[in-house]
CSV table of C-alpha atoms in Angstrom, one decimal:
chain,number,residue,atom,x,y,z
A,1,MET,CA,23.9,19.1,22.3
A,2,ASP,CA,20.4,17.7,22.2
A,3,SER,CA,20.7,14.9,25.2
A,4,ARG,CA,17.9,13.1,23.2
A,5,LEU,CA,20.7,12.1,20.4
A,6,ASN,CA,22.5,10.4,23.1
A,7,MET,CA,25.8,10.7,21.0
A,8,ALA,CA,28.5,10.9,23.7
A,9,ASN,CA,29.7,7.4,23.2
A,10,ASN,CA,29.3,7.1,19.5
A,11,GLN,CA,32.7,7.7,17.9
A,12,PRO,CA,31.9,8.5,13.9
A,13,ASN,CA,32.8,5.2,12.1
A,14,PRO,CA,34.0,5.8,8.3
A,15,ALA,CA,33.3,2.1,7.6
A,16,PHE,CA,29.6,2.6,8.1
A,17,THR,CA,29.6,5.5,5.8
A,18,GLU,CA,31.6,3.5,3.1
A,19,ARG,CA,28.9,0.7,3.3
A,20,LEU,CA,26.3,3.0,2.9
A,21,LEU,CA,27.6,4.6,-0.1
A,22,GLN,CA,27.9,1.3,-1.5
A,23,LEU,CA,24.2,0.7,-1.6
A,24,PRO,CA,21.6,2.5,-4.2
A,25,HIS,CA,20.8,6.0,-3.1
A,26,GLY,CA,23.4,5.6,-0.4
A,27,SER,CA,25.3,8.6,-1.8
A,28,GLU,CA,22.2,11.0,-1.5
A,29,VAL,CA,23.5,11.5,1.9
A,30,LEU,CA,26.2,13.6,0.6
A,31,ASP,CA,24.0,15.6,-1.8
A,32,CYS,CA,21.7,16.5,1.2
A,33,ILE,CA,21.4,20.3,1.9
A,34,ASN,CA,19.8,19.8,5.6
A,35,CYS,CA,16.5,21.7,4.5
A,36,GLY,CA,14.4,19.7,6.6
A,37,THR,CA,11.6,19.4,4.0
A,38,CYS,CA,11.5,15.7,4.5
A,39,SER,CA,11.1,15.7,8.3
A,40,ALA,CA,8.3,18.3,8.0
A,41,SER,CA,6.5,15.9,5.6
A,42,CYS,CA,6.9,12.6,7.1
A,43,PRO,CA,3.7,11.1,8.7
A,44,THR,CA,5.3,9.4,11.4
A,45,ARG,CA,8.1,12.0,12.3
A,46,ASN,CA,6.6,13.1,15.6
A,47,GLN,CA,6.9,9.4,16.8
A,48,MET,CA,10.8,9.2,15.7
A,49,ASP,CA,13.7,9.6,17.8
A,50,LEU,CA,15.3,11.2,14.9
A,51,GLY,CA,13.6,12.7,11.9
A,52,PRO,CA,14.8,11.8,8.3
A,53,ARG,CA,16.8,15.0,8.2
A,54,ARG,CA,19.0,14.0,11.2
A,55,ILE,CA,19.1,10.6,9.9
A,56,MET,CA,20.8,11.6,6.6
A,57,GLN,CA,23.2,13.9,8.2
A,58,MET,CA,24.4,11.5,11.0
A,59,ALA,CA,24.4,8.6,8.5
A,60,LYS,CA,26.5,10.6,6.4
A,61,LEU,CA,28.9,11.6,9.6
A,62,GLY,CA,29.0,7.8,10.5
A,63,TYR,CA,27.3,7.9,13.7
A,64,ASP,CA,26.6,4.3,13.5
A,65,THR,CA,25.3,3.1,16.9
A,66,THR,CA,23.2,6.1,17.0
A,67,VAL,CA,21.6,5.7,13.7
A,68,LEU,CA,21.2,1.9,13.8
A,69,SER,CA,19.6,2.1,17.4
A,70,SER,CA,17.0,4.5,16.4
A,71,ASN,CA,13.5,4.0,16.0
A,72,THR,CA,13.2,5.7,13.0
A,73,LEU,CA,14.4,3.0,10.7
A,74,TRP,CA,11.1,0.9,11.6
A,75,LEU,CA,8.8,3.7,11.6
A,76,CYS,CA,9.3,4.5,7.8
A,77,THR,CA,6.1,3.6,6.0
A,78,SER,CA,7.5,4.2,2.4
A,79,CYS,CA,4.7,6.5,1.6
A,80,PHE,CA,7.0,8.6,-0.7
A,81,MET,CA,6.2,12.1,0.8
A,82,CYS,CA,9.8,12.7,1.5
A,83,GLU,CA,11.3,12.0,-2.1
A,84,ASN,CA,8.2,13.6,-3.8
A,85,ARG,CA,9.0,16.9,-2.1
A,86,CYS,CA,12.8,17.0,-1.8
A,87,PRO,CA,14.2,20.0,-3.4
A,88,ARG,CA,17.4,18.1,-4.3
A,89,GLU,CA,15.1,14.8,-5.7
A,90,LEU,CA,16.8,12.9,-2.9
A,91,SER,CA,15.0,9.9,-1.3
A,92,PRO,CA,15.6,10.0,2.5
A,93,MET,CA,13.1,7.0,2.4
A,94,SER,CA,15.6,5.0,0.3
A,95,VAL,CA,18.4,5.8,2.6
A,96,ILE,CA,16.4,4.5,5.6
A,97,LYS,CA,15.9,1.0,3.5
A,98,ASN,CA,19.5,1.0,3.2
A,99,LEU,CA,19.9,1.5,7.1
A,100,ARG,CA,17.4,-1.3,7.6
A,101,LEU,CA,19.5,-3.6,5.6
A,102,MET,CA,22.7,-2.6,7.6
A,103,ALA,CA,21.0,-3.0,10.9
A,104,HIS,CA,19.8,-6.5,9.4
A,105,GLU,CA,23.7,-7.2,8.6
A,106,GLN,CA,24.6,-6.3,11.9
A,107,GLY,CA,21.9,-8.3,13.7
A,108,LYS,CA,20.5,-5.2,14.9
A,109,ASP,CA,16.8,-6.0,14.3
A,110,ARG,CA,16.5,-9.1,16.6
A,111,TRP,CA,14.0,-7.5,19.1
A,112,GLY,CA,11.3,-4.8,18.9
A,113,THR,CA,9.6,-3.5,15.7
A,114,GLY,CA,12.9,-4.3,13.5
A,115,HIS,CA,12.5,-8.1,14.6
A,116,LYS,CA,8.8,-8.0,13.6
A,117,LEU,CA,9.5,-6.4,10.2
A,118,ASP,CA,12.0,-9.4,9.7
A,119,ASP,CA,9.4,-11.7,10.7
A,120,LEU,CA,7.1,-10.3,8.2
A,121,PHE,CA,9.5,-10.2,5.6
A,122,SER,CA,10.8,-13.9,6.4
A,123,LEU,CA,6.9,-15.0,6.1
A,124,PHE,CA,6.2,-13.3,3.1
A,125,ASN,CA,9.6,-14.8,1.1
A,126,GLU,CA,8.4,-18.2,2.4
A,127,SER,CA,5.1,-18.0,0.9
A,128,ILE,CA,6.2,-16.5,-2.3
A,129,SER,CA,8.7,-19.0,-2.9
A,130,GLU,CA,6.5,-21.8,-2.4
A,131,TYR,CA,3.2,-20.8,-4.1
A,132,GLY,CA,4.2,-17.5,-5.7
A,133,ARG,CA,1.4,-15.6,-3.8
A,134,THR,CA,0.3,-15.0,-0.1
A,135,ASN,CA,-3.0,-14.8,1.4
A,136,ASP,CA,-3.4,-11.6,3.6
A,137,CYS,CA,-5.0,-13.6,6.3
A,138,ASP,CA,-2.8,-16.5,6.1
A,139,LEU,CA,0.4,-14.1,6.5
A,140,ALA,CA,-1.3,-11.9,9.2
A,141,ALA,CA,-2.0,-15.3,11.5
A,142,ALA,CA,1.5,-16.6,10.7
A,143,PHE,CA,3.2,-13.3,11.7
A,144,TYR,CA,0.7,-13.2,15.2
A,145,ARG,CA,1.6,-16.8,16.0
A,146,ARG,CA,5.4,-15.3,16.2
A,147,ASN,CA,4.4,-12.3,17.8
A,148,PHE,CA,1.8,-13.7,20.3
A,149,ARG,CA,1.6,-10.6,22.7
A,150,ASP,CA,0.5,-8.4,19.9
A,151,ALA,CA,-1.9,-11.1,18.5
A,152,VAL,CA,-3.9,-11.0,21.9
A,153,GLY,CA,-5.0,-7.5,21.7
A,154,GLN,CA,-6.2,-8.2,18.0
A,155,LEU,CA,-8.7,-10.9,19.1
A,156,GLY,CA,-11.6,-8.6,18.9
A,157,LEU,CA,-10.8,-7.6,15.6
A,158,VAL,CA,-10.0,-11.0,14.2
A,159,PHE,CA,-13.7,-12.2,15.7
A,160,ALA,CA,-15.2,-9.0,14.2
A,161,LEU,CA,-13.5,-9.6,10.6
A,162,ARG,CA,-14.5,-13.2,11.0
A,163,SER,CA,-18.2,-12.6,11.8
A,164,ARG,CA,-18.2,-10.5,8.6
A,165,LYS,CA,-16.6,-13.2,6.4
A,166,ARG,CA,-13.3,-11.4,5.7
A,167,MET,CA,-11.2,-13.5,7.9
A,168,LYS,CA,-11.2,-17.5,8.7
A,169,LEU,CA,-10.1,-18.2,11.9
A,170,ILE,CA,-7.6,-21.0,10.3
A,171,PRO,CA,-7.0,-19.0,7.1
A,172,PRO,CA,-6.1,-21.1,3.8
A,173,LYS,CA,-3.1,-21.0,2.1
A,174,PRO,CA,-3.1,-19.1,-1.0
A,175,THR,CA,-3.9,-21.1,-4.0
A,176,SER,CA,-0.5,-21.6,-5.7
A,177,ILE,CA,0.6,-20.3,-9.1
A,178,GLN,CA,0.5,-23.1,-11.8
A,179,LYS,CA,4.2,-22.4,-12.9
A,180,THR,CA,6.0,-22.7,-9.5
A,181,GLY,CA,9.4,-23.3,-11.4
A,182,ASP,CA,8.9,-19.7,-12.2
A,183,MET,CA,9.4,-18.7,-8.4
A,184,ASP,CA,12.6,-21.2,-8.1
A,185,GLU,CA,14.0,-19.4,-11.0
A,186,LEU,CA,13.6,-16.0,-9.6
A,187,PHE,CA,14.6,-16.7,-6.3
A,188,ARG,CA,17.5,-18.7,-7.5
A,189,ARG,CA,18.7,-15.5,-9.1
A,190,MET,CA,17.5,-12.8,-7.1
A,191,GLY,CA,16.9,-13.7,-3.7
A,192,GLY,CA,14.9,-13.1,-0.7
A,193,LYS,CA,17.9,-11.9,1.3
B,1,MET,CA,-22.6,-8.2,-24.3
B,2,PRO,CA,-20.4,-7.3,-21.3
B,3,GLN,CA,-17.0,-5.8,-22.0
B,4,ASP,CA,-13.6,-6.2,-20.4
B,5,LEU,CA,-11.9,-2.9,-21.6
B,6,ASP,CA,-9.1,-5.2,-22.6
B,7,LEU,CA,-8.3,-5.5,-18.8
B,8,ARG,CA,-7.6,-8.4,-16.8
B,9,MET,CA,-8.5,-8.3,-13.2
B,10,TYR,CA,-5.7,-8.4,-10.6
B,11,PRO,CA,-6.7,-10.1,-7.2
B,12,GLY,CA,-3.3,-9.7,-4.9
B,13,CYS,CA,-3.2,-11.1,-1.4
B,14,GLY,CA,-6.6,-9.6,-0.3
B,15,ARG,CA,-9.0,-11.1,-2.9
B,16,HIS,CA,-9.8,-13.9,-0.8
B,17,GLY,CA,-8.7,-12.4,2.5
B,18,THR,CA,-9.6,-9.2,4.2
B,19,SER,CA,-10.5,-7.2,1.1
B,20,MET,CA,-12.7,-9.7,-0.7
B,21,ASP,CA,-15.7,-6.8,-0.1
B,22,LEU,CA,-13.6,-4.4,-2.1
B,23,TYR,CA,-13.4,-6.9,-5.2
B,24,ASP,CA,-17.0,-8.2,-4.7
B,25,SER,CA,-18.5,-4.9,-4.8
B,26,LEU,CA,-16.2,-3.6,-7.6
B,27,GLU,CA,-17.5,-6.7,-9.7
B,28,SER,CA,-21.1,-5.7,-9.1
B,29,VAL,CA,-20.8,-2.1,-9.8
B,30,MET,CA,-18.9,-2.9,-12.8
B,31,ALA,CA,-21.3,-5.5,-14.1
B,32,HIS,CA,-24.0,-3.1,-13.6
B,33,LEU,CA,-22.3,-0.8,-16.0
B,34,GLY,CA,-21.9,-3.6,-18.3
B,35,PHE,CA,-18.2,-4.6,-17.6
B,36,THR,CA,-16.8,-7.9,-16.4
B,37,PHE,CA,-13.3,-9.0,-16.0
B,38,ASN,CA,-11.2,-12.3,-16.1
B,39,GLU,CA,-8.6,-13.1,-13.7
B,40,LEU,CA,-5.0,-12.4,-14.9
B,41,GLU,CA,-3.7,-15.8,-15.7
B,42,ASP,CA,-1.1,-17.3,-13.3
B,43,TRP,CA,-0.8,-13.9,-11.6
B,44,ASN,CA,1.9,-13.9,-8.8
B,45,CYS,CA,2.4,-11.5,-5.8
B,46,CYS,CA,2.9,-7.8,-6.6
B,47,GLY,CA,6.0,-7.9,-4.5
B,48,SER,CA,5.4,-4.5,-2.4
B,49,THR,CA,6.6,-6.2,0.9
B,50,ALA,CA,9.8,-6.9,-0.9
B,51,ALA,CA,10.0,-3.5,-2.2
B,52,VAL,CA,9.9,-1.8,1.2
B,53,ALA,CA,11.2,-4.3,4.0
B,54,ARG,CA,15.1,-3.5,3.5
B,55,ALA,CA,17.5,-2.6,0.7
B,56,GLY,CA,18.7,-5.7,-1.3
B,57,GLN,CA,15.8,-6.8,-3.0
B,58,HIS,CA,15.6,-4.5,-5.8
B,59,GLU,CA,15.8,-7.2,-8.4
B,60,LEU,CA,13.3,-9.4,-6.7
B,61,ALA,CA,10.7,-6.5,-5.9
B,62,ALA,CA,11.0,-5.7,-9.8
B,63,ALA,CA,11.0,-9.1,-11.5
B,64,LEU,CA,7.8,-10.3,-9.5
B,65,PRO,CA,5.6,-7.5,-10.9
B,66,ILE,CA,7.2,-7.7,-14.4
B,67,ARG,CA,6.4,-11.3,-14.4
B,68,ASN,CA,2.8,-10.2,-14.4
B,69,LEU,CA,3.3,-7.3,-16.9
B,70,ALA,CA,4.8,-9.9,-19.4
B,71,ILE,CA,1.8,-12.2,-18.7
B,72,ALA,CA,-0.7,-9.6,-19.6
B,73,ASN,CA,1.2,-8.5,-22.9
B,74,GLN,CA,1.3,-12.4,-24.0
B,75,ASN,CA,-2.4,-12.2,-23.6
B,76,GLY,CA,-2.9,-8.8,-25.4
B,77,LYS,CA,-4.4,-7.5,-22.2
B,78,GLY,CA,-3.7,-4.7,-19.7
B,79,ILE,CA,-4.3,-5.1,-15.8
B,80,LEU,CA,-6.7,-3.6,-13.4
B,81,MET,CA,-5.4,-3.4,-9.9
B,82,PRO,CA,-7.8,-2.3,-7.4
B,83,CYS,CA,-5.1,-2.3,-4.5
B,84,SER,CA,-3.2,0.8,-4.4
B,85,ALA,CA,-0.1,-0.9,-3.3
B,86,CYS,CA,-0.3,-3.6,-6.1
B,87,TYR,CA,-0.8,-0.9,-8.4
B,88,HIS,CA,2.1,1.3,-7.1
B,89,ARG,CA,4.6,-1.1,-7.0
B,90,THR,CA,3.7,-2.5,-10.5
B,91,LEU,CA,4.0,1.0,-12.0
B,92,VAL,CA,7.2,1.7,-10.1
B,93,ALA,CA,8.9,-1.5,-11.2
B,94,GLN,CA,7.8,-0.8,-14.8
B,95,HIS,CA,9.2,2.8,-14.5
B,96,GLU,CA,12.5,1.3,-12.8
B,97,TYR,CA,12.9,-1.4,-15.7
B,98,ASN,CA,12.8,1.4,-18.4
B,99,SER,CA,15.1,3.7,-16.5
B,100,GLU,CA,17.8,1.3,-15.1
B,101,PRO,CA,19.8,-0.7,-17.7
B,102,GLU,CA,21.2,-2.9,-14.8
B,103,LEU,CA,18.1,-3.6,-13.5
B,104,LYS,CA,16.4,-4.2,-17.1
B,105,ALA,CA,19.4,-6.8,-17.9
B,106,GLN,CA,18.9,-8.7,-14.9
B,107,VAL,CA,15.1,-9.1,-15.3
B,108,ASP,CA,15.6,-9.7,-19.0
B,109,ALA,CA,18.0,-12.6,-18.0
B,110,ALA,CA,15.3,-14.4,-16.0
B,111,LEU,CA,12.4,-13.9,-18.3
B,112,PRO,CA,13.1,-16.4,-20.9
B,113,ALA,CA,13.3,-19.5,-18.3
B,114,MET,CA,9.8,-18.5,-17.7
B,115,GLY,CA,8.7,-18.6,-21.2
B,116,LEU,CA,8.4,-14.7,-21.0
B,117,SER,CA,9.5,-11.5,-22.8
B,118,TYR,CA,8.7,-8.0,-22.0
B,119,GLU,CA,9.2,-4.9,-23.9
B,120,GLY,CA,8.7,-2.4,-21.2
B,121,GLU,CA,5.2,-1.2,-21.7
B,122,ALA,CA,1.7,-2.9,-20.3
B,123,ARG,CA,-1.3,-0.9,-19.6
B,124,VAL,CA,-1.9,-0.7,-15.5
B,125,VAL,CA,-5.0,1.0,-14.2
B,126,HIS,CA,-6.2,1.5,-10.8
B,127,THR,CA,-10.1,1.9,-9.9
B,128,LEU,CA,-10.0,5.4,-9.7
B,129,GLU,CA,-8.6,5.6,-13.5
B,130,LEU,CA,-10.8,3.0,-14.5
B,131,LEU,CA,-13.7,5.1,-13.4
B,132,HIS,CA,-13.2,8.3,-13.8
B,133,SER,CA,-11.2,8.1,-17.6
B,134,MET,CA,-12.3,4.6,-18.9
B,135,VAL,CA,-15.9,4.5,-17.8
B,136,GLY,CA,-16.2,8.2,-17.5
B,137,PRO,CA,-18.7,10.7,-15.4
B,138,GLU,CA,-21.2,10.6,-18.1
B,139,LYS,CA,-22.0,7.0,-18.3
B,140,ILE,CA,-21.6,6.8,-14.5
B,141,LYS,CA,-24.1,9.4,-13.8
B,142,ALA,CA,-26.7,7.9,-16.3
B,143,ALA,CA,-26.8,4.8,-14.2
B,144,PHE,CA,-27.8,6.9,-10.9
B,145,LYS,CA,-31.2,6.4,-9.3
B,146,ARG,CA,-30.6,8.3,-6.2
B,147,ASP,CA,-29.4,11.7,-5.0
B,148,LEU,CA,-27.1,11.7,-2.5
B,149,LYS,CA,-27.3,15.3,-1.8
B,150,GLY,CA,-27.0,16.4,1.9
B,151,LEU,CA,-24.0,13.9,2.4
B,152,LYS,CA,-20.7,15.3,3.1
B,153,LEU,CA,-18.1,13.0,2.5
B,154,ALA,CA,-14.0,13.6,2.7
B,155,PRO,CA,-12.1,12.3,-0.3
B,156,TYR,CA,-8.9,10.3,1.1
B,157,TYR,CA,-7.0,9.2,-1.7
B,158,GLY,CA,-4.2,7.6,0.4
B,159,CYS,CA,-0.6,7.8,-0.3
B,160,LEU,CA,0.3,5.2,-3.4
B,161,THR,CA,-1.8,6.1,-6.1
B,162,SER,CA,-0.4,9.3,-7.2
B,163,ARG,CA,3.2,8.9,-6.0
B,164,PRO,CA,5.9,9.2,-7.1
B,165,LYS,CA,5.5,12.0,-9.7
B,166,ALA,CA,6.9,9.6,-12.4
B,167,ILE,CA,3.9,7.2,-12.5
B,168,ASN,CA,1.2,9.8,-11.4
B,169,VAL,CA,-1.4,9.6,-14.1
B,170,TYR,CA,-4.0,12.0,-12.1
B,171,SER,CA,-4.5,15.9,-11.9
B,172,ALA,CA,-2.0,16.4,-9.2
B,173,VAL,CA,0.2,14.4,-7.0
B,174,GLU,CA,-0.7,15.6,-3.4
B,175,HIS,CA,-4.5,17.2,-4.2
B,176,PRO,CA,-5.7,15.2,-7.1
B,177,THR,CA,-9.3,16.1,-7.8
B,178,GLU,CA,-10.6,12.8,-9.9
B,179,MET,CA,-12.2,11.4,-6.7
B,180,ASP,CA,-13.7,14.6,-5.7
B,181,GLU,CA,-15.3,14.9,-9.1
B,182,LEU,CA,-17.0,11.7,-9.0
B,183,ILE,CA,-18.2,12.1,-5.4
B,184,GLU,CA,-19.8,15.3,-6.4
B,185,LEU,CA,-21.4,13.6,-9.4
B,186,THR,CA,-23.6,11.9,-7.0
B,187,GLY,CA,-24.9,15.2,-5.3
B,188,ALA,CA,-23.0,14.7,-2.3
B,189,THR,CA,-20.6,17.5,-1.2
B,190,VAL,CA,-16.9,17.1,-0.8
B,191,THR,CA,-15.4,18.6,2.3
B,192,PRO,CA,-12.2,20.0,2.4
B,193,TYR,CA,-9.3,17.5,3.2
B,194,GLN,CA,-5.7,18.7,3.4
B,195,SER,CA,-4.7,15.1,4.3
B,196,LYS,CA,-6.1,13.7,0.6
B,197,THR,CA,-2.8,12.0,0.2
B,198,LYS,CA,-1.0,11.4,3.7
B,199,CYS,CA,-0.4,8.1,4.6
B,200,CYS,CA,-2.4,5.9,6.9
B,201,GLY,CA,0.4,3.8,8.0
B,202,GLY,CA,-0.4,0.8,5.9
B,203,SER,CA,1.4,-2.4,6.9
B,204,LEU,CA,2.8,-0.4,9.9
B,205,ILE,CA,-0.4,-1.5,11.7
B,206,LEU,CA,1.2,-4.9,12.4
B,207,LEU,CA,4.5,-3.8,13.2
B,208,ASP,CA,3.6,-0.7,15.5
B,209,LYS,CA,0.0,-0.2,16.2
B,210,PRO,CA,0.2,2.7,18.7
B,211,THR,CA,2.1,4.9,15.8
B,212,THR,CA,-0.4,3.8,13.2
B,213,ASP,CA,-3.3,4.6,15.6
B,214,LYS,CA,-2.1,8.3,16.2
B,215,ILE,CA,-1.8,8.7,12.4
B,216,CYS,CA,-5.2,7.4,11.6
B,217,MET,CA,-6.9,9.2,14.6
B,218,ASP,CA,-5.3,12.6,12.8
B,219,LEU,CA,-7.1,11.5,9.6
B,220,VAL,CA,-10.4,10.7,10.7
B,221,GLU,CA,-10.2,13.8,13.4
B,222,GLU,CA,-9.8,16.3,10.2
B,223,ALA,CA,-12.7,14.6,8.6
B,224,ARG,CA,-14.9,15.2,11.3
B,225,ALA,CA,-13.6,18.7,11.8
B,226,ASN,CA,-14.7,19.5,8.3
B,227,GLY,CA,-18.0,18.3,8.9
B,228,ALA,CA,-17.6,15.0,7.1
B,229,ASP,CA,-20.3,12.1,7.8
B,230,ALA,CA,-18.1,9.7,6.1
B,231,ILE,CA,-14.8,8.9,4.5
B,232,VAL,CA,-14.5,7.9,1.0
B,233,THR,CA,-11.4,5.9,-0.1
B,234,ILE,CA,-9.8,3.9,-2.7
B,235,CYS,CA,-7.2,1.5,-1.1
B,236,PRO,CA,-7.9,-1.1,0.8
B,237,MET,CA,-5.3,-0.7,3.6
B,238,CYS,CA,-6.4,2.7,4.3
B,239,GLN,CA,-10.1,1.5,4.2
B,240,MET,CA,-9.2,-1.1,7.0
B,241,ASN,CA,-6.8,1.1,8.9
B,242,LEU,CA,-9.4,3.9,9.3
B,243,GLU,CA,-12.1,1.5,10.4
B,244,ILE,CA,-10.0,-0.4,12.9
B,245,ILE,CA,-8.9,3.0,14.8
B,246,GLN,CA,-12.6,3.7,15.0
B,247,ARG,CA,-13.9,0.4,16.4
B,248,GLY,CA,-15.9,0.9,19.6
B,249,ASP,CA,-16.6,4.6,18.9
B,250,PRO,CA,-20.2,5.2,19.2
B,251,ASN,CA,-19.5,8.5,16.8
B,252,ALA,CA,-17.5,6.5,14.3
B,253,MET,CA,-18.0,7.5,10.8
B,254,PRO,CA,-18.0,4.8,7.8
B,255,VAL,CA,-15.2,4.5,5.6
B,256,LEU,CA,-16.4,3.4,2.3
B,257,TYR,CA,-15.0,2.9,-1.2
B,258,LEU,CA,-15.7,5.3,-3.9
B,259,HIS,CA,-17.4,2.3,-6.1
B,260,GLN,CA,-19.3,1.6,-3.2
B,261,LEU,CA,-20.6,5.1,-2.8
B,262,LEU,CA,-21.3,5.1,-6.7
B,263,GLY,CA,-23.3,1.9,-6.1
B,264,LEU,CA,-25.6,3.4,-3.5
B,265,ALA,CA,-26.2,6.1,-5.9
B,266,MET,CA,-27.1,3.6,-8.4
B,267,GLY,CA,-29.4,2.2,-6.0
B,268,LEU,CA,-27.6,-1.1,-6.0
B,269,ASP,CA,-28.5,-3.5,-3.0
B,270,GLU,CA,-26.2,-2.5,0.1
B,271,GLU,CA,-25.5,-6.1,1.1
B,272,LYS,CA,-25.8,-8.0,-1.9
B,273,ASP,CA,-24.0,-6.0,-4.1
B,274,LEU,CA,-22.2,-3.6,-2.3
B,275,CYS,CA,-20.8,-5.8,0.5
B,276,LEU,CA,-21.5,-2.9,3.0
B,277,HIS,CA,-22.5,-5.4,5.7
B,278,GLN,CA,-18.9,-6.7,5.8
B,279,SER,CA,-17.4,-3.4,7.1
B,280,LEU,CA,-16.7,-2.8,10.5
B,281,ILE,CA,-18.4,0.5,11.0
B,282,PRO,CA,-22.1,0.4,10.2
B,283,HIS,CA,-23.2,2.8,7.1
B,284,GLU,CA,-27.2,2.9,8.0
B,285,GLY,CA,-26.9,6.2,10.0
B,286,MET,CA,-24.9,7.7,6.8
B,287,MET,CA,-27.8,6.7,4.5
B,288,ALA,CA,-30.7,7.6,6.9
B,289,LYS,CA,-29.3,11.1,6.4
B,290,VAL,CA,-30.1,11.1,2.7
B,291,GLY,CA,-33.4,9.3,3.5
B,292,VAL,CA,-32.3,5.8,2.4
B,293,HIS,CA,-33.6,3.4,5.2
B,294,SER,CA,-32.5,-0.4,4.7
């Protein structure tokens, strides 16, 4: 058994698989033939603990803590290569998106890259619900205010962009849409969950 | 009398932010060819982030772009989306709306409260399709004043413009050729590039910079190994990520937009019209190679 997988203490959990099967594309783990085309195609596979293929299989089998603690969930860029090439027309990318939700539901995105994605998404929702839009500099600045250590490494880039007039040091908020009531309507019905 | 090709321009989050150089230079090039575009009325965010952050946002991630499509329809226009993410999200949402009855019902229930309706159709165009299919190679070539023969360029399309298959309008999903053709029109040579539609990481640069650095370095290395002087691209995230990885490298190669390249062939001003001074990697070395000195 591959020691990297660290499954020794992870008993398969049927409830985990059941939850996954409730989500869109979740049942695709049952149709997966384990061919590995997705892992061979994934641009970030070499940085992942477990490639998309293993994630599909292990999620199906219910290895919840192994799957939800892998870095795989946060390295997917939604580039559609796996979905585009899968011979069974499945979407490992969509299964990973489901696992992100499940990690969020279980509070497993409170640190590291998972937490950063949660930050970004929260900030995005705030801006959209208020203005109907984002300004990318404003969003990035707000993100870096919450992730200060990452910000320090980016100061050179920020100044380079600023001197080329592609970024203001204090970015403006986006110009709001006129019909802000439309955003209230959409968020009331659909969320930002 | 400038035409608008029945399209409204969609600004997205970058228009007044980090990709203002894309939009400003595109407007100059298109104006030079006889086309100007008004902004899509009361446009909202395309919802790309909601579509990828985690599951559970399916309806919101569809309703946001469909609001834009409904507004465009109301005005009898299509939409020009120069950002690949906005373009991709909008076409995928349109496809989802037309193929998922439950989603359609939920979005349809929200539209009347916004004074909108939507029939499932609206024209959405990306810069590459605009240039290659709507304006066309003949009209573009007729505007050329320079021959860029001697320049070797890697054609980097990025991952979102031609995927998934269901929304692809180009010659192929993984190895399209439309940008190659337009590059060759200028007299420049297209270098082989296996990574034409390989992902640059996109917004992963915010979340995991070391991983993004690695994949972007591979993209630049392939271009370099095949003898490219520069990389030509059509996506603002790709353009930024491939520049960022090369910052501080004395051998860095420029990363420019396709329409900026065409503008160079047209003899447009590199700063005033094409905003090349706003790039992170200087382009003067590349231009000197074809005898153009600023």
